[in-house]
């Protein structure tokens, strides 16, 4: 079942206008080394730092950026912190999905009056570069959304951070912005969270996939894609479906010990160059069997890219009514088999690669087989 309904709402009635993803904050066990990984493997640039040198006593954060994407990598500096407990339970993972808004106090009150659970009451952060207003609400698992209002701020990132400008630098790989961020939630909870995004944040469901769309011989999952009014924020939400073996969502929920962010899809304008560079830097991707490419011409129709190049790199292609997209998935990027990245290039297509689900999930199952978790 697939229904696509364009969801361009009149912004005058959008009670939760969002300009885009502001940043994603990951709680990680070693922020300094994680920053190195995201810089040298994924082409992020050093942007800002907060920690002992800026007066923090209990944690430090490294902020890296690439075009519009900002990742904040945070670790505790002592035992017994909330961050440390989060890492102990979940391993490394996304804690904050920050949304860029024009009015963080209003976003908070609109969300709260529609039933959100408060994480952070509106507060003003100030330094010499101006002020930022922020507020926050809980979403699935222990993930939170923080609303960031930065129209009166000129600084590098947020008040309290200092510019981080080390001598050594790495070249970017062409990653541009966060295309979508996917959450895995517990069995039976997908519709609850769909309702949350509809009612509390005014999102619309733009797509849905059931276990007939997303299943292999062994595993299945269901997914619904939520989008905000202007389409800049897209949150697919997955839940496991019954299969012969343990699904990838079940494996995630087991190792993350609860709901959380499964993958972050980052957009590029040239996936061939981006993936060639990522591979040269040691980023590992799921392997797609050669047979996928034998029938690709028939399935995807005429495309600009050379299929042999796509085959060599393992890039997937899918077409919808509006065009096509190219995508590829990394292996999981931390100790636990939980979060991974997707690199996506859209050439008109607004969907999520439904035609690739089967090949993709079979590739994931081969990884699960190796881990003994299928
Ligand atoms: Fe995706």
Short mmCIF file of C-alpha atoms and ligand atoms in Angstrom, two decimals:
data_model
loop_
_atom_site.label_atom_id
_atom_site.label_comp_id
_atom_site.label_asym_id
_atom_site.label_seq_id
_atom_site.Cartn_x
_atom_site.Cartn_y
_atom_site.Cartn_z
CA UNK A 1 0.00 0.00 0.00
CA UNK A 2 1.47 3.29 -0.98
CA UNK A 3 -0.29 6.59 -1.01
CA UNK A 4 1.41 9.85 -1.70
CA UNK A 5 -0.32 13.07 -0.90
CA UNK A 6 1.56 16.30 -1.31
CA UNK A 7 1.43 18.07 1.99
CA UNK A 8 2.16 21.67 1.16
CA UNK A 9 0.00 23.42 3.70
CA UNK A 10 -0.77 27.09 3.84
CA UNK A 11 1.90 28.30 6.27
CA UNK A 12 -0.62 30.69 7.83
CA UNK A 13 -2.35 27.68 9.38
CA UNK A 14 0.82 25.77 10.23
CA UNK A 15 0.94 26.14 14.01
CA UNK A 16 4.42 24.64 14.06
CA UNK A 17 6.48 26.29 11.31
CA UNK A 18 9.95 24.69 11.16
CA UNK A 19 12.76 26.06 9.00
CA UNK A 20 14.83 22.89 8.98
CA UNK A 21 17.00 20.58 11.06
CA UNK A 22 19.19 22.73 13.30
CA UNK A 23 21.52 20.02 14.58
CA UNK A 24 21.63 16.41 15.75
CA UNK A 25 23.31 15.69 19.06
CA UNK A 26 24.73 12.25 19.69
CA UNK A 27 25.66 11.04 23.14
CA UNK A 28 28.81 9.04 22.60
CA UNK A 29 31.35 7.41 24.88
CA UNK A 30 34.33 9.27 23.43
CA UNK A 31 33.37 12.55 21.77
CA UNK A 32 36.91 13.44 20.83
CA UNK A 33 37.42 10.23 18.88
CA UNK A 34 33.90 10.32 17.42
CA UNK A 35 34.59 13.82 16.10
CA UNK A 36 37.72 12.51 14.42
CA UNK A 37 35.70 9.71 12.81
CA UNK A 38 33.00 12.03 11.46
CA UNK A 39 35.62 14.48 10.19
CA UNK A 40 38.02 12.13 8.53
CA UNK A 41 35.64 9.38 7.43
CA UNK A 42 32.57 11.49 6.57
CA UNK A 43 34.14 14.82 5.63
CA UNK A 44 32.72 16.97 8.41
CA UNK A 45 34.58 20.15 9.41
CA UNK A 46 35.49 21.31 12.92
CA UNK A 47 33.04 24.01 13.98
CA UNK A 48 32.71 24.55 17.73
CA UNK A 49 33.69 23.15 21.11
CA UNK A 50 32.38 23.34 24.65
CA UNK A 51 33.98 21.64 27.65
CA UNK A 52 36.54 22.26 30.38
CA UNK A 53 38.09 25.12 28.40
CA UNK A 54 34.75 26.93 28.20
CA UNK A 55 33.84 26.38 31.83
CA UNK A 56 31.87 23.12 31.65
CA UNK A 57 32.77 20.65 34.37
CA UNK A 58 30.78 17.53 33.62
CA UNK A 59 30.73 17.13 29.81
CA UNK A 60 32.29 18.16 26.56
CA UNK A 61 30.87 18.59 23.09
CA UNK A 62 32.53 18.77 19.69
CA UNK A 63 30.43 20.27 16.90
CA UNK A 64 31.22 19.30 13.32
CA UNK A 65 29.47 20.53 10.20
CA UNK A 66 29.19 19.90 6.49
CA UNK A 67 27.11 22.35 4.48
CA UNK A 68 23.78 22.51 6.40
CA UNK A 69 24.42 19.41 8.55
CA UNK A 70 25.60 19.92 12.12
CA UNK A 71 26.46 17.05 14.45
CA UNK A 72 27.12 17.63 18.14
CA UNK A 73 29.13 14.84 19.77
CA UNK A 74 28.84 14.87 23.54
CA UNK A 75 30.51 12.79 26.26
CA UNK A 76 30.44 13.03 30.06
CA UNK A 77 33.61 13.99 31.93
CA UNK A 78 32.67 12.13 35.10
CA UNK A 79 30.55 9.22 36.31
CA UNK A 80 26.92 9.30 37.30
CA UNK A 81 25.67 11.85 34.75
CA UNK A 82 22.46 11.68 32.72
CA UNK A 83 24.59 11.47 29.60
CA UNK A 84 26.59 8.60 31.06
CA UNK A 85 23.41 6.72 31.98
CA UNK A 86 22.11 7.25 28.46
CA UNK A 87 25.31 5.80 27.00
CA UNK A 88 25.29 2.90 29.45
CA UNK A 89 21.77 1.94 28.38
CA UNK A 90 21.84 2.70 24.66
CA UNK A 91 25.45 2.85 23.56
CA UNK A 92 26.24 5.74 21.21
CA UNK A 93 23.13 7.27 19.65
CA UNK A 94 21.07 10.33 18.83
CA UNK A 95 19.73 12.15 21.88
CA UNK A 96 18.62 15.45 20.35
CA UNK A 97 16.96 16.17 17.04
CA UNK A 98 17.01 19.98 17.09
CA UNK A 99 14.51 21.89 14.98
CA UNK A 100 15.20 25.40 13.75
CA UNK A 101 12.20 27.65 14.44
CA UNK A 102 11.48 31.40 14.47
CA UNK A 103 9.85 31.33 17.90
CA UNK A 104 11.00 28.65 20.36
CA UNK A 105 8.69 29.78 23.16
CA UNK A 106 5.68 29.63 20.87
CA UNK A 107 6.69 26.23 19.43
CA UNK A 108 6.92 24.93 22.99
CA UNK A 109 3.55 26.29 24.10
CA UNK A 110 1.83 25.03 20.93
CA UNK A 111 3.31 21.55 21.45
CA UNK A 112 2.56 21.51 25.18
CA UNK A 113 -1.06 22.51 24.74
CA UNK A 114 -1.44 19.60 22.31
CA UNK A 115 -0.11 17.06 24.79
CA UNK A 116 3.69 17.08 24.46
CA UNK A 117 5.82 16.00 27.42
CA UNK A 118 8.19 18.80 28.44
CA UNK A 119 11.94 18.27 28.29
CA UNK A 120 13.11 21.87 28.56
CA UNK A 121 11.07 24.97 29.34
CA UNK A 122 11.90 27.97 27.12
CA UNK A 123 15.19 29.53 28.18
CA UNK A 124 17.42 32.27 26.83
CA UNK A 125 21.12 31.62 26.23
CA UNK A 126 23.28 34.68 25.71
CA UNK A 127 26.86 35.62 25.01
CA UNK A 128 28.72 38.42 23.20
CA UNK A 129 27.34 37.20 19.87
CA UNK A 130 23.69 37.60 20.79
CA UNK A 131 20.99 35.35 22.12
CA UNK A 132 19.32 32.05 21.38
CA UNK A 133 15.99 30.88 22.75
CA UNK A 134 15.52 27.16 23.14
CA UNK A 135 12.93 24.76 24.50
CA UNK A 136 12.36 21.05 24.22
CA UNK A 137 9.90 18.16 24.24
CA UNK A 138 10.23 14.39 24.44
CA UNK A 139 9.55 12.07 21.51
CA UNK A 140 9.97 8.26 21.16
CA UNK A 141 12.38 6.43 23.45
CA UNK A 142 14.73 8.87 25.15
CA UNK A 143 15.03 11.08 22.06
CA UNK A 144 14.06 14.73 22.42
CA UNK A 145 13.28 17.57 20.04
CA UNK A 146 14.82 20.88 20.97
CA UNK A 147 13.42 24.01 19.32
CA UNK A 148 16.16 26.50 18.49
CA UNK A 149 15.42 30.16 17.76
CA UNK A 150 18.60 31.84 16.54
CA UNK A 151 17.51 34.94 14.63
CA UNK A 152 19.30 37.18 17.14
CA UNK A 153 22.48 35.14 17.22
CA UNK A 154 25.63 35.73 15.16
CA UNK A 155 27.98 33.25 16.86
CA UNK A 156 29.48 30.09 15.46
CA UNK A 157 26.94 27.68 16.99
CA UNK A 158 25.27 28.38 20.33
CA UNK A 159 26.16 30.58 23.32
CA UNK A 160 28.71 28.78 25.47
CA UNK A 161 30.57 27.26 22.52
CA UNK A 162 33.86 28.58 21.22
CA UNK A 163 35.04 28.25 17.65
CA UNK A 164 37.00 25.06 17.08
CA UNK A 165 39.59 25.67 14.45
CA UNK A 166 42.37 23.08 14.54
CA UNK A 167 45.26 23.32 12.11
CA UNK A 168 44.59 19.99 10.43
CA UNK A 169 41.52 19.83 8.26
CA UNK A 170 39.83 17.31 6.03
CA UNK A 171 38.08 17.78 2.70
CA UNK A 172 34.27 17.58 2.70
CA UNK A 173 32.68 14.75 0.69
CA UNK A 174 29.67 16.69 -0.61
CA UNK A 175 27.07 15.99 2.08
CA UNK A 176 24.51 18.82 2.05
CA UNK A 177 21.61 18.50 4.48
CA UNK A 178 19.58 16.01 6.49
CA UNK A 179 17.02 14.53 4.11
CA UNK A 180 15.20 12.45 6.72
CA UNK A 181 15.74 10.84 10.09
CA UNK A 182 14.21 7.45 10.84
CA UNK A 183 13.02 6.20 14.21
CA UNK A 184 12.54 2.59 15.27
CA UNK A 185 9.76 2.15 17.82
CA UNK A 186 8.43 -0.88 19.69
CA UNK A 187 5.89 -3.30 18.23
CA UNK A 188 2.45 -1.70 18.24
CA UNK A 189 3.78 1.81 18.87
CA UNK A 190 4.13 3.14 15.31
CA UNK A 191 0.59 4.51 15.17
CA UNK A 192 0.97 6.11 18.60
CA UNK A 193 3.96 8.10 17.36
CA UNK A 194 2.27 8.90 14.06
CA UNK A 195 -0.52 10.38 16.15
CA UNK A 196 1.99 12.30 18.26
CA UNK A 197 3.58 13.93 15.20
CA UNK A 198 0.14 14.70 13.74
CA UNK A 199 -1.44 16.11 16.85
CA UNK A 200 1.46 17.66 18.73
CA UNK A 201 3.63 18.92 15.87
CA UNK A 202 1.06 19.24 13.06
CA UNK A 203 2.88 16.81 10.76
CA UNK A 204 1.10 14.88 8.01
CA UNK A 205 1.58 11.26 7.08
CA UNK A 206 2.84 11.29 3.48
CA UNK A 207 3.60 7.60 2.92
CA UNK A 208 3.00 4.26 4.50
CA UNK A 209 4.54 0.86 3.93
CA UNK A 210 3.21 -2.33 5.38
CA UNK A 211 4.76 -5.74 5.77
CA UNK A 212 3.81 -6.67 2.21
CA UNK A 213 5.99 -3.84 0.91
CA UNK A 214 8.84 -4.36 3.33
CA UNK A 215 9.47 -8.01 3.81
CA UNK A 216 11.86 -10.71 2.80
CA UNK A 217 11.58 -14.44 3.30
CA UNK A 218 12.52 -13.91 6.95
CA UNK A 219 11.83 -10.47 8.27
CA UNK A 220 9.32 -7.68 7.95
CA UNK A 221 8.70 -4.18 9.15
CA UNK A 222 6.10 -1.48 8.81
CA UNK A 223 6.80 2.18 8.29
CA UNK A 224 4.95 5.48 8.10
CA UNK A 225 6.57 8.68 6.91
CA UNK A 226 5.67 11.91 8.70
CA UNK A 227 6.41 15.33 7.21
CA UNK A 228 6.06 18.85 8.53
CA UNK A 229 4.13 21.52 6.61
CA UNK A 230 6.90 22.75 4.32
CA UNK A 231 8.35 19.25 3.80
CA UNK A 232 11.79 20.13 5.18
CA UNK A 233 11.45 17.71 8.08
CA UNK A 234 10.68 14.07 7.32
CA UNK A 235 10.54 11.43 10.01
CA UNK A 236 9.79 7.88 8.90
CA UNK A 237 8.79 5.71 11.87
CA UNK A 238 9.33 1.95 11.76
CA UNK A 239 7.98 -0.85 13.88
CA UNK A 240 8.80 -4.53 13.57
CA UNK A 241 6.32 -6.91 11.95
CA UNK A 242 6.10 -10.64 12.52
CA UNK A 243 8.51 -12.63 10.37
CA UNK A 244 10.15 -16.04 10.42
CA UNK A 245 13.26 -14.60 12.05
CA UNK A 246 14.19 -11.55 14.05
CA UNK A 247 13.78 -8.37 12.01
CA UNK A 248 16.38 -5.64 11.80
CA UNK A 249 14.05 -3.42 13.85
CA UNK A 250 13.88 -6.08 16.57
CA UNK A 251 17.65 -6.34 16.56
CA UNK A 252 17.89 -2.57 16.91
CA UNK A 253 15.37 -2.44 19.77
CA UNK A 254 17.21 -5.24 21.56
CA UNK A 255 20.66 -3.66 21.28
CA UNK A 256 19.57 -0.04 21.73
CA UNK A 257 17.37 -1.22 24.62
CA UNK A 258 14.41 0.73 23.39
CA UNK A 259 13.15 3.03 20.66
CA UNK A 260 15.59 5.41 19.01
CA UNK A 261 17.03 6.83 15.82
CA UNK A 262 17.78 4.09 13.32
CA UNK A 263 19.32 6.08 10.50
CA UNK A 264 20.13 9.58 9.39
CA UNK A 265 19.80 10.15 5.65
CA UNK A 266 22.10 12.84 4.32
CA UNK A 267 21.72 14.33 0.86
CA UNK A 268 24.37 14.87 -1.79
CA UNK A 269 24.26 16.38 -5.30
CA UNK A 270 26.67 13.76 -6.62
CA UNK A 271 26.36 10.40 -4.97
CA UNK A 272 29.01 8.79 -7.16
CA UNK A 273 31.68 11.27 -6.07
CA UNK A 274 30.50 11.25 -2.47
CA UNK A 275 30.46 7.47 -2.13
CA UNK A 276 33.76 7.05 -3.98
CA UNK A 277 35.33 9.42 -1.46
CA UNK A 278 33.62 7.85 1.58
CA UNK A 279 34.84 4.41 0.52
CA UNK A 280 38.38 5.72 0.05
CA UNK A 281 38.21 6.96 3.65
CA UNK A 282 37.12 3.59 4.99
CA UNK A 283 33.35 4.03 5.38
CA UNK A 284 31.75 0.60 5.01
CA UNK A 285 28.52 0.10 3.09
CA UNK A 286 26.06 -2.76 2.80
CA UNK A 287 26.94 -5.07 -0.07
CA UNK A 288 24.33 -5.42 -2.78
CA UNK A 289 24.40 -8.58 -4.96
CA UNK A 290 25.31 -8.19 -8.63
CA UNK A 291 21.94 -9.61 -9.63
CA UNK A 292 20.32 -6.36 -8.44
CA UNK A 293 22.10 -4.53 -11.24
CA UNK A 294 21.28 -7.12 -13.90
CA UNK A 295 17.63 -6.01 -13.86
CA UNK A 296 18.18 -2.38 -12.84
CA UNK A 297 17.84 -0.99 -16.38
CA UNK A 298 14.33 -2.49 -16.70
CA UNK A 299 13.23 -1.38 -13.27
CA UNK A 300 14.64 2.14 -13.09
CA UNK A 301 14.31 3.13 -16.74
CA UNK A 302 16.68 5.66 -18.27
CA UNK A 303 19.05 7.20 -15.75
CA UNK A 304 21.98 9.60 -16.13
CA UNK A 305 24.45 7.36 -14.28
CA UNK A 306 26.46 4.46 -15.66
CA UNK A 307 25.02 1.26 -14.17
CA UNK A 308 28.48 -0.34 -14.03
CA UNK A 309 29.69 2.51 -11.83
CA UNK A 310 26.64 2.11 -9.57
CA UNK A 311 27.26 -1.64 -9.43
CA UNK A 312 30.90 -1.11 -8.52
CA UNK A 313 29.96 1.26 -5.68
CA UNK A 314 26.82 -0.61 -4.57
CA UNK A 315 24.50 2.38 -5.08
CA UNK A 316 20.76 1.60 -5.32
CA UNK A 317 18.25 3.29 -7.63
CA UNK A 318 14.48 3.66 -7.34
CA UNK A 319 11.90 5.51 -9.37
CA UNK A 320 8.55 7.04 -8.42
CA UNK A 321 6.00 9.16 -10.30
CA UNK A 322 8.15 12.25 -9.99
CA UNK A 323 11.61 11.04 -10.87
CA UNK A 324 14.27 8.79 -9.42
CA UNK A 325 16.61 8.64 -6.47
CA UNK A 326 19.96 7.04 -5.75
CA UNK A 327 20.76 5.77 -2.27
CA UNK A 328 23.23 3.69 -0.30
CA UNK A 329 23.39 2.56 3.32
CA UNK A 330 26.42 2.34 5.57
CA UNK A 331 26.98 -0.48 7.98
CA UNK A 332 26.21 0.48 11.57
CA UNK A 333 28.68 3.10 12.80
CA UNK A 334 29.17 2.30 16.50
CA UNK A 335 29.88 -0.75 18.66
CA UNK A 336 26.24 -1.84 18.89
CA UNK A 337 24.39 -2.86 15.70
CA UNK A 338 22.06 0.13 15.95
CA UNK A 339 22.44 3.40 14.03
CA UNK A 340 23.66 3.81 10.47
CA UNK A 341 23.70 6.45 7.74
CA UNK A 342 22.06 6.66 4.35
CA UNK A 343 23.48 8.80 1.55
CA UNK A 344 20.77 9.90 -0.88
CA UNK A 345 20.65 11.86 -4.11
CA UNK A 346 17.20 12.86 -5.32
CA UNK A 347 16.60 13.41 -8.99
CA UNK A 348 12.96 14.40 -8.77
CA UNK A 349 11.82 11.48 -6.63
CA UNK A 350 10.25 12.43 -3.31
CA UNK A 351 9.83 8.89 -1.99
CA UNK A 352 12.16 6.68 0.03
CA UNK A 353 13.31 3.83 -2.18
CA UNK A 354 10.48 1.35 -1.75
CA UNK A 355 11.70 -0.64 -4.75
CA UNK A 356 15.01 -1.21 -2.96
CA UNK A 357 13.61 -2.45 0.33
CA UNK A 358 13.88 -6.13 -0.52
CA UNK A 359 17.48 -5.97 -1.77
CA UNK A 360 18.39 -3.76 1.13
CA UNK A 361 16.84 -5.92 3.81
CA UNK A 362 18.42 -9.04 2.39
CA UNK A 363 21.76 -7.23 2.65
CA UNK A 364 21.00 -6.33 6.27
CA UNK A 365 20.04 -9.93 6.98
CA UNK A 366 23.40 -11.11 5.70
CA UNK A 367 24.98 -8.77 8.24
CA UNK A 368 22.65 -10.03 10.99
CA UNK A 369 23.54 -13.61 10.04
CA UNK A 370 27.21 -12.79 10.60
CA UNK A 371 26.34 -11.31 14.00
CA UNK A 372 24.19 -14.31 14.91
CA UNK A 373 21.21 -12.04 15.55
CA UNK A 374 18.88 -13.03 12.70
FE1 LIG B 1 16.02 6.27 4.67
#
